[in-house]
CSV table of C-alpha atoms (C1' of nucleotides) and ligand atoms in Angstrom, one decimal:
chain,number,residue,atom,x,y,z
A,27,UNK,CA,-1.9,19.3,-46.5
A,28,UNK,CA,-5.6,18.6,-46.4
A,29,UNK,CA,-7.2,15.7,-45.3
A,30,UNK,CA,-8.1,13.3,-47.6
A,31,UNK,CA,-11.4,12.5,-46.8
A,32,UNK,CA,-11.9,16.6,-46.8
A,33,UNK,CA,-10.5,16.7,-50.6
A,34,UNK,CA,-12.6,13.6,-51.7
A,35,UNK,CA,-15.7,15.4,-50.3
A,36,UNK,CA,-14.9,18.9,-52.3
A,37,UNK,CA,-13.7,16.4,-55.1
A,38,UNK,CA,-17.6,14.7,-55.5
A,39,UNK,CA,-18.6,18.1,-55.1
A,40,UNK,CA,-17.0,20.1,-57.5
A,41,UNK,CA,-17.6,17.2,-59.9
A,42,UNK,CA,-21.3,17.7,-59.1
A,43,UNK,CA,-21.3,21.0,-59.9
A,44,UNK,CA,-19.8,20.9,-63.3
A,45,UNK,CA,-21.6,17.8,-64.6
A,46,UNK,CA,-19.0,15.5,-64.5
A,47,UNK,CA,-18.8,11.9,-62.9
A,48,UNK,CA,-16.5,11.2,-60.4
A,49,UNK,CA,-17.1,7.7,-61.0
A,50,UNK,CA,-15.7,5.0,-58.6
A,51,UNK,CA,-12.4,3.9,-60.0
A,52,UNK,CA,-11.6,8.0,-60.7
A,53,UNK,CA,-12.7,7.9,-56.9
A,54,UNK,CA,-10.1,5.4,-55.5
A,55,UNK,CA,-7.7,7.0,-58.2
A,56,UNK,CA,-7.9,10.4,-56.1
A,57,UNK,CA,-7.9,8.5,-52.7
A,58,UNK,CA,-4.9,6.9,-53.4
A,59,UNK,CA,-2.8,9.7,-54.4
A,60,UNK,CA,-4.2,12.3,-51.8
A,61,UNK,CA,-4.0,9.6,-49.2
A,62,UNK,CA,-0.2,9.1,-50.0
A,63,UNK,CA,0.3,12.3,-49.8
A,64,UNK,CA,3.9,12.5,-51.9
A,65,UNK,CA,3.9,11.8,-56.0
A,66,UNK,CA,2.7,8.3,-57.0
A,67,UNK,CA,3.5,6.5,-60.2
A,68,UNK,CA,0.4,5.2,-62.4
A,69,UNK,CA,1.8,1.9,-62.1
A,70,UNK,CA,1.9,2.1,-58.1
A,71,UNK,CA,-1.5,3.3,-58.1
A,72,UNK,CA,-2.6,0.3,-60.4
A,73,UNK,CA,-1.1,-2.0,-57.7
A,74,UNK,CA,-2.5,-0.3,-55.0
A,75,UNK,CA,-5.9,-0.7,-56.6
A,76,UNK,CA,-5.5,-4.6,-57.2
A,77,UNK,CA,-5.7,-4.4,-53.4
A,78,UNK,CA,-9.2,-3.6,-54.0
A,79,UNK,CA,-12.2,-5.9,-55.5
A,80,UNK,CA,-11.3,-5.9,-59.5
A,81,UNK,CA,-7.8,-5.8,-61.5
A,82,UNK,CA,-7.5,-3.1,-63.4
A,83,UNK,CA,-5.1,-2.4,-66.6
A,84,UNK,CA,-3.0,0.4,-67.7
A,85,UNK,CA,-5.6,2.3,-69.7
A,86,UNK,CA,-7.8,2.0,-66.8
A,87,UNK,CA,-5.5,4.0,-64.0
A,88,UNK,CA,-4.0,6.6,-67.2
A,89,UNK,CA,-7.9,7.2,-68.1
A,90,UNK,CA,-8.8,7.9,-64.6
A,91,UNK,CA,-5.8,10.2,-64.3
A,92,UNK,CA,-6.5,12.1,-67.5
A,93,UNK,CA,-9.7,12.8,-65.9
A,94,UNK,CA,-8.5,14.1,-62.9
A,95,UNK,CA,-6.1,16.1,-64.4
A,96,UNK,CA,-8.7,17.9,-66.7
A,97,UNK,CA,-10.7,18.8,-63.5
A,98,UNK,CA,-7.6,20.1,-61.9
A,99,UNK,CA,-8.0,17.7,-59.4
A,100,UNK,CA,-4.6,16.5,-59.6
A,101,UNK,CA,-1.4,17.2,-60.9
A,102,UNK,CA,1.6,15.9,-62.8
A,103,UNK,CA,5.2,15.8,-61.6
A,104,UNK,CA,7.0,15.5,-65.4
A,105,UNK,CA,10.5,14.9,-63.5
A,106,UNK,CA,9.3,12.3,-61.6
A,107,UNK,CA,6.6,10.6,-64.2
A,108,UNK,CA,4.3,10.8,-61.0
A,109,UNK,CA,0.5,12.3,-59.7
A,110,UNK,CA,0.0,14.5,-57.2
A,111,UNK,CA,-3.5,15.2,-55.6
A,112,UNK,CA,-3.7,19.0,-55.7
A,113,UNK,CA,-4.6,20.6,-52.5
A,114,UNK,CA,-7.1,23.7,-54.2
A,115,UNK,CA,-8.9,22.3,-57.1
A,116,UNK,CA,-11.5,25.2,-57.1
A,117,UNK,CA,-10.3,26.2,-60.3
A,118,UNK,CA,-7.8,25.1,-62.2
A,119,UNK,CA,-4.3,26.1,-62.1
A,120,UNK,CA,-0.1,25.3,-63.2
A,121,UNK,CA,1.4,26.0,-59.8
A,122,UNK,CA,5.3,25.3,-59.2
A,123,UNK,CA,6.4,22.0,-56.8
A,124,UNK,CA,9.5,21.8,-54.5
A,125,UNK,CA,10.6,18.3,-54.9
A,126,UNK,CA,13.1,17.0,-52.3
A,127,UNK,CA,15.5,14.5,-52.8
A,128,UNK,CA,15.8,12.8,-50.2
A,129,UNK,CA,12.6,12.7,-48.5
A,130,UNK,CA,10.4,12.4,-52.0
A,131,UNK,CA,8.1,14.9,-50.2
A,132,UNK,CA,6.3,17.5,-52.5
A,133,UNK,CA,5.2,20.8,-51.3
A,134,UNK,CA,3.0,22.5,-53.7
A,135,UNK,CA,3.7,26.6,-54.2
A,136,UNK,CA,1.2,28.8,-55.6
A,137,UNK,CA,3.4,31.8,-55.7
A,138,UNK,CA,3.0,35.3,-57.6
A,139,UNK,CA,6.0,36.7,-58.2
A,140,UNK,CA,7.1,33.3,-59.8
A,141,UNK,CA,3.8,33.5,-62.1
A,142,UNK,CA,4.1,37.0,-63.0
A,143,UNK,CA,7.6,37.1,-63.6
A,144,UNK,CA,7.0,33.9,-66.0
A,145,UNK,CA,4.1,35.9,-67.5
A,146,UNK,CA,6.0,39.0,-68.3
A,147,UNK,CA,8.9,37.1,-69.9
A,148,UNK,CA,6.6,34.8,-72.1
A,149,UNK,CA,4.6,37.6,-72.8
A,150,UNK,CA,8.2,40.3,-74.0
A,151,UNK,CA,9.0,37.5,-76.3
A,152,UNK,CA,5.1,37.2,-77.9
A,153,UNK,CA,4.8,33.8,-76.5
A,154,UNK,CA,1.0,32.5,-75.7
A,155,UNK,CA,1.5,30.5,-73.2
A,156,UNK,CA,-1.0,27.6,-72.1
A,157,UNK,CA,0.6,25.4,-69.4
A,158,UNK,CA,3.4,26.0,-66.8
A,159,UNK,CA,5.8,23.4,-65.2
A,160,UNK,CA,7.7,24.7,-62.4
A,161,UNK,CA,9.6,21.9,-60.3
A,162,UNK,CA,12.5,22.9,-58.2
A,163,UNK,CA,14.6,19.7,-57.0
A,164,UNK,CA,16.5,19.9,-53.7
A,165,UNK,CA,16.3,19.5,-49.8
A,166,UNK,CA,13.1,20.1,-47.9
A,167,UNK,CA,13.9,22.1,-44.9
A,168,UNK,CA,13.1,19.2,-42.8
A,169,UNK,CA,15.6,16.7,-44.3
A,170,UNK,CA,18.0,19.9,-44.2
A,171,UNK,CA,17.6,20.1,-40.3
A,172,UNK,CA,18.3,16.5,-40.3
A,173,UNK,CA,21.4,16.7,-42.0
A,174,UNK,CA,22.4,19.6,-40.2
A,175,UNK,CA,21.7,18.0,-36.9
A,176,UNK,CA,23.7,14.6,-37.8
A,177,UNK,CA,26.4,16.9,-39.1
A,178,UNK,CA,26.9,18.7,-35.6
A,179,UNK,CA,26.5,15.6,-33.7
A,180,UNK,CA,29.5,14.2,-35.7
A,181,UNK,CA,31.4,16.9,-34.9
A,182,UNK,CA,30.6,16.8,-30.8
A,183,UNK,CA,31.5,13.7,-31.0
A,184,UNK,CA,35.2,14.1,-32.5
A,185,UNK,CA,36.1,17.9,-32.5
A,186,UNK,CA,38.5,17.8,-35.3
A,187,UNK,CA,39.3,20.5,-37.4
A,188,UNK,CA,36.7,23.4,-37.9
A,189,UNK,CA,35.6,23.2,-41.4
B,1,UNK,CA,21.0,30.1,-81.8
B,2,UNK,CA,24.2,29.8,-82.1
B,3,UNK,CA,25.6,27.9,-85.6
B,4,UNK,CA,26.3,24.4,-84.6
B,5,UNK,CA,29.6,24.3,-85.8
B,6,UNK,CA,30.5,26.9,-83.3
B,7,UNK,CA,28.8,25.1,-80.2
B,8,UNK,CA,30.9,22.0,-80.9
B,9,UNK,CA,34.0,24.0,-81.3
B,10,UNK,CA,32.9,25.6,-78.3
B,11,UNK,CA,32.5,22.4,-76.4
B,12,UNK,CA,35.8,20.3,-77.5
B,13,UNK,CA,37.2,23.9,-75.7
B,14,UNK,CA,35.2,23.5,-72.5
B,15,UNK,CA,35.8,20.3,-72.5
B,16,UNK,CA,39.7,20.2,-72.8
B,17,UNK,CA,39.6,22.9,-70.6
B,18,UNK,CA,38.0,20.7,-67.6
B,19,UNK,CA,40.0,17.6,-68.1
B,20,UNK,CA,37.6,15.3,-69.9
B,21,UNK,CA,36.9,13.5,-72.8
B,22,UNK,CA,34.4,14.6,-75.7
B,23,UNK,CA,35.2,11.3,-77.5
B,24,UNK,CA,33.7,10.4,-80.8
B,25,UNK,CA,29.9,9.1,-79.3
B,26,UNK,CA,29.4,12.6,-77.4
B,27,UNK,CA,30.2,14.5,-80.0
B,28,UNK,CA,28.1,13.0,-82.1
B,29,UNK,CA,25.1,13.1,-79.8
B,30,UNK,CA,26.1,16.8,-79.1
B,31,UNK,CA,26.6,17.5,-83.3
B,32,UNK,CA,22.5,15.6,-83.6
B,33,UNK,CA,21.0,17.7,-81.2
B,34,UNK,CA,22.7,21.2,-82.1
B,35,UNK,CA,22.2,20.4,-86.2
B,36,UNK,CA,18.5,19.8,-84.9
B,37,UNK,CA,18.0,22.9,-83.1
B,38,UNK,CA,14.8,21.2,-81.5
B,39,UNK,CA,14.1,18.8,-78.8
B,40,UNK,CA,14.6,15.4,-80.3
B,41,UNK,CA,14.7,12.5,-78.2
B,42,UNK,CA,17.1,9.7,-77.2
B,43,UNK,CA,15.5,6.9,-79.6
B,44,UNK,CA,15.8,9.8,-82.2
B,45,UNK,CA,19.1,10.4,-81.9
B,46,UNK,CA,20.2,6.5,-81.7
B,47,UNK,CA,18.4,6.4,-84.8
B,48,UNK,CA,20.3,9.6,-86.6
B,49,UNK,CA,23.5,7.3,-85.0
B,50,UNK,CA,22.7,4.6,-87.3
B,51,UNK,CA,23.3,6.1,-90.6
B,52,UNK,CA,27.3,6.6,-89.2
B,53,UNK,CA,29.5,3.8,-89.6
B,54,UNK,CA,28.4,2.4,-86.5
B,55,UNK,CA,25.1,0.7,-84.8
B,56,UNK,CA,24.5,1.9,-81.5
B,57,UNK,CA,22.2,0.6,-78.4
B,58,UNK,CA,20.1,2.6,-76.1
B,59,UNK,CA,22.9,2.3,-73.2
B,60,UNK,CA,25.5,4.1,-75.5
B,61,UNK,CA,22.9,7.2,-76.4
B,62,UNK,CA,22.3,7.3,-72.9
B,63,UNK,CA,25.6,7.6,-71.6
B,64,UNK,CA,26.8,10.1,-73.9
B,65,UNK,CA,23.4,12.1,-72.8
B,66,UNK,CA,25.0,11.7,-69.1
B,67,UNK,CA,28.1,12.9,-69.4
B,68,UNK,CA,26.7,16.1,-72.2
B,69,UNK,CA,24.2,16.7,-69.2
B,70,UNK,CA,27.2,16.8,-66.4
B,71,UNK,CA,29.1,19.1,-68.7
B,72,UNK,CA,25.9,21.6,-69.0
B,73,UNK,CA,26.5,21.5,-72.6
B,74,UNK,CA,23.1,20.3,-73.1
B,75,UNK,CA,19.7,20.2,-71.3
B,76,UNK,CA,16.3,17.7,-71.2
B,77,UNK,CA,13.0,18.8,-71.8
B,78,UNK,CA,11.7,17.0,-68.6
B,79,UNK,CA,8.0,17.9,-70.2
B,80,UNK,CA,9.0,16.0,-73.2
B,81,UNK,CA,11.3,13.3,-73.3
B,82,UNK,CA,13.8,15.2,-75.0
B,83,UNK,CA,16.9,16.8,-75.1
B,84,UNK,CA,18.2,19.9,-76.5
B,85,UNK,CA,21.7,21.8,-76.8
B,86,UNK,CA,22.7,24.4,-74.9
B,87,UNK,CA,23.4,28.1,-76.2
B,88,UNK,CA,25.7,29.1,-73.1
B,89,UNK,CA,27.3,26.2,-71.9
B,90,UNK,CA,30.4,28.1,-70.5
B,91,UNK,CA,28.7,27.1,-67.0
B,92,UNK,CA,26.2,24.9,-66.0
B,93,UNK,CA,23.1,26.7,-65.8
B,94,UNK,CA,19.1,25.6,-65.1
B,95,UNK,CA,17.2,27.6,-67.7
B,96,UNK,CA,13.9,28.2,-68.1
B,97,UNK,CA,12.4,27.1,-71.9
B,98,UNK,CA,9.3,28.3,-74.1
B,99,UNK,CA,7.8,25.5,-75.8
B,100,UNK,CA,5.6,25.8,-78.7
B,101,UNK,CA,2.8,23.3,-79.3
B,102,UNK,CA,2.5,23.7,-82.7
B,103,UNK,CA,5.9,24.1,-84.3
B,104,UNK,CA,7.9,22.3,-81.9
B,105,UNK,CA,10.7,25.0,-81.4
B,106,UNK,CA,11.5,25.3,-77.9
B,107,UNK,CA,13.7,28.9,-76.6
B,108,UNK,CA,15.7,28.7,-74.0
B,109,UNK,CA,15.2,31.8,-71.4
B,110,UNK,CA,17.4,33.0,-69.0
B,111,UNK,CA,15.6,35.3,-66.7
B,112,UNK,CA,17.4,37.2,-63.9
B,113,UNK,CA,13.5,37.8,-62.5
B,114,UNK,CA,12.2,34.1,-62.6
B,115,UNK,CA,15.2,32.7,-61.0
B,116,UNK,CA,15.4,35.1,-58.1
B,117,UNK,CA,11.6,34.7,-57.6
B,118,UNK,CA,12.0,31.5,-57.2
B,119,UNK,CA,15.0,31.5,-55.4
B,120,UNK,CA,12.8,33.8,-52.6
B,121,UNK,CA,10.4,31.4,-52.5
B,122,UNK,CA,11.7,28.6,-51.7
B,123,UNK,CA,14.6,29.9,-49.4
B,124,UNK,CA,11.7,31.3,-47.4
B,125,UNK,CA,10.3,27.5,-47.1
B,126,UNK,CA,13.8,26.5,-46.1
B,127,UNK,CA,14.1,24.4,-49.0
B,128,UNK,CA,17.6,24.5,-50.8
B,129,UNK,CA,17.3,23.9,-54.4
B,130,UNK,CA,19.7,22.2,-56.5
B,131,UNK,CA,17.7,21.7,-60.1
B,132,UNK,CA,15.3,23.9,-61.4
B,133,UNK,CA,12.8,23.1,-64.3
B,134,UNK,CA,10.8,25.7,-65.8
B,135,UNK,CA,8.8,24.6,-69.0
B,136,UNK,CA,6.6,26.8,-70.4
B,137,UNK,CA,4.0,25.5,-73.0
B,138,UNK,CA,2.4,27.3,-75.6
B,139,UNK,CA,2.5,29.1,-78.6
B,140,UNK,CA,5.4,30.4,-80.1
B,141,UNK,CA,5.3,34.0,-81.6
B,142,UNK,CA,5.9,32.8,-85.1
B,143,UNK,CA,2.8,30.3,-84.6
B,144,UNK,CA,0.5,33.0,-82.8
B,145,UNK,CA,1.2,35.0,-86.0
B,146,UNK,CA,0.6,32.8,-88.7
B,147,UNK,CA,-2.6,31.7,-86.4
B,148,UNK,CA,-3.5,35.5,-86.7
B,149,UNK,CA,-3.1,35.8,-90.7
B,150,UNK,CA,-5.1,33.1,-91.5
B,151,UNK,CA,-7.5,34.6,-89.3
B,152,UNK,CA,-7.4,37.4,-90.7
B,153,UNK,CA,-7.1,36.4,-94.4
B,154,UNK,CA,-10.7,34.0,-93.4
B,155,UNK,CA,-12.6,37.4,-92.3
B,156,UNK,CA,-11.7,38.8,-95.4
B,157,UNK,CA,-12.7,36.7,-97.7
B,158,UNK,CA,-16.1,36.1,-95.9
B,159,UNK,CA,-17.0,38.8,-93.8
B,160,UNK,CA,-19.2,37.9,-91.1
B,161,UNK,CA,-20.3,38.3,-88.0
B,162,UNK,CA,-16.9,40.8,-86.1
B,163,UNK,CA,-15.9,38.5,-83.3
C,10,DG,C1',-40.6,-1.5,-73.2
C,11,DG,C1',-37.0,-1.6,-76.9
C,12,DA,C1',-33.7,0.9,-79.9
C,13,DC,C1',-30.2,4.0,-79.7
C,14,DG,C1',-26.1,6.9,-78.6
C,15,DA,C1',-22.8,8.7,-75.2
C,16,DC,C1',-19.7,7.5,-72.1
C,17,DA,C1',-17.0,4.5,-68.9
C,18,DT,C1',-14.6,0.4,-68.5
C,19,DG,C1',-12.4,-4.2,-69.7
C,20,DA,C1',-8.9,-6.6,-72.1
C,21,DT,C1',-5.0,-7.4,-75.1
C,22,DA,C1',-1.2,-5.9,-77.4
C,23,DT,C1',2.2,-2.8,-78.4
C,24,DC,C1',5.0,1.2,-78.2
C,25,DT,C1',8.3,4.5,-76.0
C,26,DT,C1',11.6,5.6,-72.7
C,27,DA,C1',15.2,4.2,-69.5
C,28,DT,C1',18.3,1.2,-66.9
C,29,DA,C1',20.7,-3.1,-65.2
C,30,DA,C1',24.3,-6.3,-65.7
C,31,DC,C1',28.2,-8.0,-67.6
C,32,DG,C1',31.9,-8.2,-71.0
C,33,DT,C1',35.7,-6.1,-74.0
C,34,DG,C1',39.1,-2.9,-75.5
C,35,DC,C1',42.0,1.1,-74.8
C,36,DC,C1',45.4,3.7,-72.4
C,37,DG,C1',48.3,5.8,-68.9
C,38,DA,C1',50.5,4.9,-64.2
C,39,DC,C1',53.5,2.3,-61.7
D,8,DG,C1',54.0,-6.2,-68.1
D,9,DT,C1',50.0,-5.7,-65.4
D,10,DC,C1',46.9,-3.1,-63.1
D,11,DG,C1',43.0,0.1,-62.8
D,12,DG,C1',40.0,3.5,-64.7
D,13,DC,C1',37.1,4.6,-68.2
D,14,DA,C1',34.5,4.4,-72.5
D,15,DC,C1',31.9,1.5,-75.1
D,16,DG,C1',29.5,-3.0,-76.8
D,17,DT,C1',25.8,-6.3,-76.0
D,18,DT,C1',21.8,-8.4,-74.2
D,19,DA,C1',18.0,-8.2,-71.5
D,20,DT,C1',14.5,-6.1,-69.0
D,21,DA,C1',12.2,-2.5,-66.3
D,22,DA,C1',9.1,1.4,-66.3
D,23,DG,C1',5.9,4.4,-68.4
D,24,DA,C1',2.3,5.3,-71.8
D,25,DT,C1',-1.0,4.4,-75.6
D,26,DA,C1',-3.7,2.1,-79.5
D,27,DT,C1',-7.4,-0.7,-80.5
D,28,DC,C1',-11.4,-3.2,-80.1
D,29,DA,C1',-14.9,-5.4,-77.2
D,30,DT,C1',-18.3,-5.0,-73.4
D,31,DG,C1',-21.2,-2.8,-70.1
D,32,DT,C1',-24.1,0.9,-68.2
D,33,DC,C1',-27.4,4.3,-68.3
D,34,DG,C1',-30.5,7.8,-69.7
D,35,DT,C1',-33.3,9.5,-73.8
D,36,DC,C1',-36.5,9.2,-77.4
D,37,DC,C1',-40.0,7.0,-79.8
E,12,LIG,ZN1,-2.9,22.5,-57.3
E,13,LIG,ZN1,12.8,15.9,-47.4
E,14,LIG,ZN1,21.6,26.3,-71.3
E,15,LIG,ZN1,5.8,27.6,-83.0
DNA sequence: GGACGACATGATATCTTATAACGTGCCGAC
DNA sequence: GTCGGCACGTTATAAGATATCATGTCGTCC
């Protein structure tokens, strides 16, 4: 839950540092998804950027994203076939994303005993492993306090039988 | 790895067992992706349809993957497009899989000490999960092997510089 | 300064994956 | 018999991703 100009500014930076360009359309790529702040689709982002002064074309928005994602900028949701912008890129990482359904919020995890017990599993059956997807589909707690709070007003309202 | 012939017999049990129909379509679907033994997509499997006496459109795959999915008696490879059969399909499960980059096999896991990490995790958060997906991506053990031989069998013949 | 190569982008077409919408046929319930 | 539910057929199209070739941009080397 950064701010978006605060991971655009460690973005430039990072890219400085490792001799790569974070070159204007990769720029308003990254603004785009760490501005929306939930996952965004490539095709979204290539509407949101014909907002801007040039169209752009499919290759354009999947280059820019295969860029990011080799700088671990952002990441990829595979069950949603959407972009995240991640919220530590100082080094590179899988990490494991709670997904809710209803709300289409993401929260990214970063959790040891997820990783480790993934590592000691791969590792027992002499798998190498190179990249991690972890996405857990559900209810955020905040859409769950929702429901729960319709759910009792419902039941003030007409105290029928207790379930 | 169960033998195919066994998972379908397996499933037409299941199946009669919960009241619904494993018509002629699903079964086929579910016969293609246990023979394979490997992820194999939906365009894949239409294709493999075609040689049988009928032709079938994407909708028709695509349903029969539905109703295969609702039954647990297969699973999709979110991380791949692709879907594979399940080896305990007695009741519907999330597994984690081990995917090998170079052979294509994919294993399906399931560990005791992955699912209850995550399950800690994310009831801590207050999220309540309903799907999991865990994809691991790598090399299989096999792969990693033959990797290593021909390694090896490379430093023997020229014997340079010990790595 | 001009030639060159590396890299980023533009532009067009195409491929793959997935679903919408509507119609038909089967079968059991009533 | 007819009604309703369900599986399937058929056509079209949406949504996601890539292949290919052309153009532009910029620093380096001579
Ligand atoms: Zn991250
Ligand atoms: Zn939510
Ligand atoms: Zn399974
Ligand atoms: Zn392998």
């Amino acid at each position: 839950m950064t701010a978006p100009r605060a991971q655009i500014a460690r973005a430039e930076v990072l890219c400085r540092e490792r001799g790569v360009r974070l070159t204007d359309q990769r720029r308003r790529v990254l603004e785009i998804l760490c501005a929306a702040g939930r996952p965004v689709g490539a095709y979204e982002i290539m509407d949101a950027m014909r907002e801007g002064p040039r169209v752009v074309a499919p290759p354009t928005v999947y280059r820019a994203l295969e860029f990011l994602l080799e700088q671990g900028l952002i990441h990829k949701i595979e069950s949603l076939h959407a972009f995240v912008g991640c919220d530590h890129p100082e080094h590179p990482h899988s990490s494991e994303f709670l997904i809710c359904l209803e709300c289409g919020g993401v929260a990214e995890l970063k959790d040891d005993a997820v990783e480790r017990s993934l590592e000691s599993v791969t590792r027992e059956s002499g798998f190498r492993p190179r990249r991690r997807v972890v996405e857990v589909m559900g209810t955020c707690a905040q859409c769950a306090h929702k429901e729960e709070c319709a759910r009792k007003e419902e039941a003030d309202r007409s105290p029928g039988p207790v379930d």
